[in-house]
PDB file of C-alpha atoms in Angstrom:
ATOM      1  CA  UNK A 227       0.000   0.000   0.000  1.00 92.00           C
ATOM      2  CA  UNK A 228       1.288   3.414  -0.946  1.00 94.00           C
ATOM      3  CA  UNK A 229      -0.007   6.822   0.002  1.00 93.00           C
ATOM      4  CA  UNK A 230      -1.837   8.614  -2.831  1.00 93.00           C
ATOM      5  CA  UNK A 231      -0.168  11.934  -1.984  1.00 92.00           C
ATOM      6  CA  UNK A 232       3.281  10.513  -2.807  1.00 93.00           C
ATOM      7  CA  UNK A 233       2.017   7.816  -5.171  1.00 93.00           C
ATOM      8  CA  UNK A 234       3.122   9.375  -8.459  1.00 95.00           C
ATOM      9  CA  UNK A 235       6.749   9.721  -7.340  1.00 96.00           C
ATOM     10  CA  UNK A 236       6.740   6.212  -5.850  1.00 95.00           C
ATOM     11  CA  UNK A 237       5.375   4.670  -9.054  1.00 96.00           C
ATOM     12  CA  UNK A 238       7.849   6.598 -11.253  1.00 96.00           C
ATOM     13  CA  UNK A 239      10.720   5.384  -9.064  1.00 96.00           C
ATOM     14  CA  UNK A 240       9.425   1.793  -9.355  1.00 95.00           C
ATOM     15  CA  UNK A 241       9.010   2.100 -13.149  1.00 95.00           C
ATOM     16  CA  UNK A 242      12.600   3.266 -13.623  1.00 95.00           C
ATOM     17  CA  UNK A 243      13.810  -0.013 -12.068  1.00 95.00           C
ATOM     18  CA  UNK A 244      11.272  -2.230 -13.873  1.00 94.00           C
ATOM     19  CA  UNK A 245      12.789  -4.667 -16.430  1.00 94.00           C
ATOM     20  CA  UNK A 246      11.431  -4.809 -19.986  1.00 94.00           C
ATOM     21  CA  UNK A 247       8.372  -7.077 -20.179  1.00 93.00           C
ATOM     22  CA  UNK A 248       7.443  -6.738 -16.504  1.00 94.00           C
ATOM     23  CA  UNK A 249       4.339  -4.965 -15.205  1.00 94.00           C
ATOM     24  CA  UNK A 250       2.906  -3.308 -12.095  1.00 94.00           C
ATOM     25  CA  UNK A 251      -0.740  -3.154 -11.082  1.00 94.00           C
ATOM     26  CA  UNK A 252      -2.201  -0.155  -9.219  1.00 95.00           C
ATOM     27  CA  UNK A 253      -5.539  -0.812  -7.500  1.00 94.00           C
ATOM     28  CA  UNK A 254      -7.962   0.899  -5.166  1.00 92.00           C
ATOM     29  CA  UNK A 255      -8.302  -0.334  -1.611  1.00 89.00           C
ATOM     30  CA  UNK A 256     -11.414  -2.326  -2.620  1.00 89.00           C
ATOM     31  CA  UNK A 257      -9.533  -3.740  -5.652  1.00 90.00           C
ATOM     32  CA  UNK A 258     -12.369  -2.911  -8.051  1.00 90.00           C
ATOM     33  CA  UNK A 259     -10.496  -0.430 -10.314  1.00 92.00           C
ATOM     34  CA  UNK A 260      -7.006  -0.789 -11.717  1.00 92.00           C
ATOM     35  CA  UNK A 261      -4.238   0.769 -13.776  1.00 95.00           C
ATOM     36  CA  UNK A 262      -1.726  -1.732 -15.181  1.00 94.00           C
ATOM     37  CA  UNK A 263       1.615  -0.425 -16.465  1.00 95.00           C
ATOM     38  CA  UNK A 264       3.919  -2.674 -18.526  1.00 95.00           C
ATOM     39  CA  UNK A 265       7.394  -1.742 -19.746  1.00 95.00           C
ATOM     40  CA  UNK A 266       7.595  -2.572 -23.469  1.00 94.00           C
ATOM     41  CA  UNK A 267      10.983  -1.023 -24.305  1.00 94.00           C
ATOM     42  CA  UNK A 268      13.785   0.877 -22.595  1.00 92.00           C
ATOM     43  CA  UNK A 269      11.725   4.079 -22.420  1.00 92.00           C
ATOM     44  CA  UNK A 270       8.236   2.951 -23.561  1.00 96.00           C
ATOM     45  CA  UNK A 271       5.293   1.879 -21.419  1.00 96.00           C
ATOM     46  CA  UNK A 272       1.889   0.365 -22.156  1.00 95.00           C
ATOM     47  CA  UNK A 273      -0.772   1.628 -19.707  1.00 95.00           C
ATOM     48  CA  UNK A 274      -4.202  -0.023 -19.412  1.00 94.00           C
ATOM     49  CA  UNK A 275      -6.926   1.753 -17.453  1.00 94.00           C
ATOM     50  CA  UNK A 276      -9.754  -0.457 -16.205  1.00 92.00           C
ATOM     51  CA  UNK A 277     -12.251   1.167 -13.860  1.00 91.00           C
ATOM     52  CA  UNK A 278     -14.630   4.061 -14.395  1.00 91.00           C
ATOM     53  CA  UNK A 279     -13.175   4.261 -17.921  1.00 93.00           C
ATOM     54  CA  UNK A 280     -11.501   1.624 -20.103  1.00 94.00           C
ATOM     55  CA  UNK A 281      -8.595   2.994 -22.122  1.00 94.00           C
ATOM     56  CA  UNK A 282      -5.083   2.122 -23.299  1.00 95.00           C
ATOM     57  CA  UNK A 283      -2.084   4.436 -23.628  1.00 95.00           C
ATOM     58  CA  UNK A 284       1.416   4.143 -25.132  1.00 96.00           C
ATOM     59  CA  UNK A 285       3.721   6.663 -23.401  1.00 96.00           C
ATOM     60  CA  UNK A 286       7.376   7.194 -22.650  1.00 94.00           C
ATOM     61  CA  UNK A 287       8.841   7.870 -19.220  1.00 93.00           C
ATOM     62  CA  UNK A 288       8.931  11.655 -19.701  1.00 94.00           C
ATOM     63  CA  UNK A 289       5.124  11.805 -20.147  1.00 96.00           C
ATOM     64  CA  UNK A 290       4.310   9.202 -17.488  1.00 96.00           C
ATOM     65  CA  UNK A 291       4.101  11.675 -14.576  1.00 95.00           C
ATOM     66  CA  UNK A 292       1.377  13.750 -16.249  1.00 96.00           C
ATOM     67  CA  UNK A 293      -0.564  10.627 -17.277  1.00 97.00           C
ATOM     68  CA  UNK A 294      -0.387   9.159 -13.756  1.00 96.00           C
ATOM     69  CA  UNK A 295      -1.692  12.375 -12.194  1.00 96.00           C
ATOM     70  CA  UNK A 296      -4.636  12.336 -14.623  1.00 96.00           C
ATOM     71  CA  UNK A 297      -5.363   8.643 -14.045  1.00 95.00           C
ATOM     72  CA  UNK A 298      -5.161   9.005 -10.261  1.00 95.00           C
ATOM     73  CA  UNK A 299      -7.782  11.775 -10.384  1.00 94.00           C
ATOM     74  CA  UNK A 300     -10.077   9.724 -12.648  1.00 94.00           C
ATOM     75  CA  UNK A 301      -9.724   6.242 -11.166  1.00 93.00           C
ATOM     76  CA  UNK A 302      -8.856   6.923  -7.508  1.00 93.00           C
ATOM     77  CA  UNK A 303     -10.780  10.141  -6.689  1.00 92.00           C
ATOM     78  CA  UNK A 304     -11.529   9.475  -3.000  1.00 91.00           C
ATOM     79  CA  UNK A 305      -8.787   6.964  -2.224  1.00 90.00           C
ATOM     80  CA  UNK A 306      -6.037   7.812   0.221  1.00 92.00           C
ATOM     81  CA  UNK A 307      -4.144   4.526  -0.166  1.00 94.00           C
ATOM     82  CA  UNK A 308      -3.356   2.659  -3.390  1.00 95.00           C
ATOM     83  CA  UNK A 309      -2.351  -0.973  -3.673  1.00 95.00           C
ATOM     84  CA  UNK A 310       0.803  -1.585  -5.744  1.00 94.00           C
ATOM     85  CA  UNK A 311       1.371  -5.115  -7.043  1.00 93.00           C
ATOM     86  CA  UNK A 312       4.438  -6.276  -8.952  1.00 92.00           C
ATOM     87  CA  UNK A 313       3.126  -8.679 -11.620  1.00 89.00           C
ATOM     88  CA  UNK A 314       6.523  -9.781 -12.912  1.00 88.00           C
ATOM     89  CA  UNK A 315       6.621 -10.879 -16.549  1.00 87.00           C
ATOM     90  CA  UNK A 316       3.044 -10.192 -17.672  1.00 77.00           C
ATOM     91  CA  UNK A 317       0.910  -8.537 -20.326  1.00 73.00           C
ATOM     92  CA  UNK A 318      -0.734  -5.230 -19.509  1.00 65.00           C
ATOM     93  CA  UNK A 319      -4.196  -6.258 -20.683  1.00 67.00           C
ATOM     94  CA  UNK A 320      -4.398  -9.566 -18.829  1.00 61.00           C
ATOM     95  CA  UNK A 321      -6.935  -9.217 -16.018  1.00 60.00           C
ATOM     96  CA  UNK A 322      -5.583 -10.502 -12.716  1.00 58.00           C
ATOM     97  CA  UNK A 323      -8.264 -11.175 -10.131  1.00 59.00           C
ATOM     98  CA  UNK A 324      -7.111  -9.547  -6.899  1.00 57.00           C
ATOM     99  CA  UNK A 325     -10.325  -9.568  -4.915  1.00 52.00           C
ATOM    100  CA  UNK A 326     -10.637 -11.927  -1.962  1.00 51.00           C
ATOM    101  CA  UNK A 327     -13.693 -14.123  -1.911  1.00 43.00           C
TER     102      UNK A 327
END
């Protein structure tokens, strides 16, 4: 769990260390909305938004901060904590069920 106030910087720091082909999953506390980010090249990322809106973005690291701020406002408007999962070698559009039954 990361704090939303410092979440953008934390995610950017994590993405800089992420190997090519690996992904991270950002979820709300209830795990019902997500943003999956997969590194596709040295400076390219594939971002899949799945929550209030369903969208897909191809961005580089320099534009990631602005995109994350926008996505945090859209997908996590009232959240104070965000779950951060390291998916390892995974596709960005594969849905991983993270909700406990």
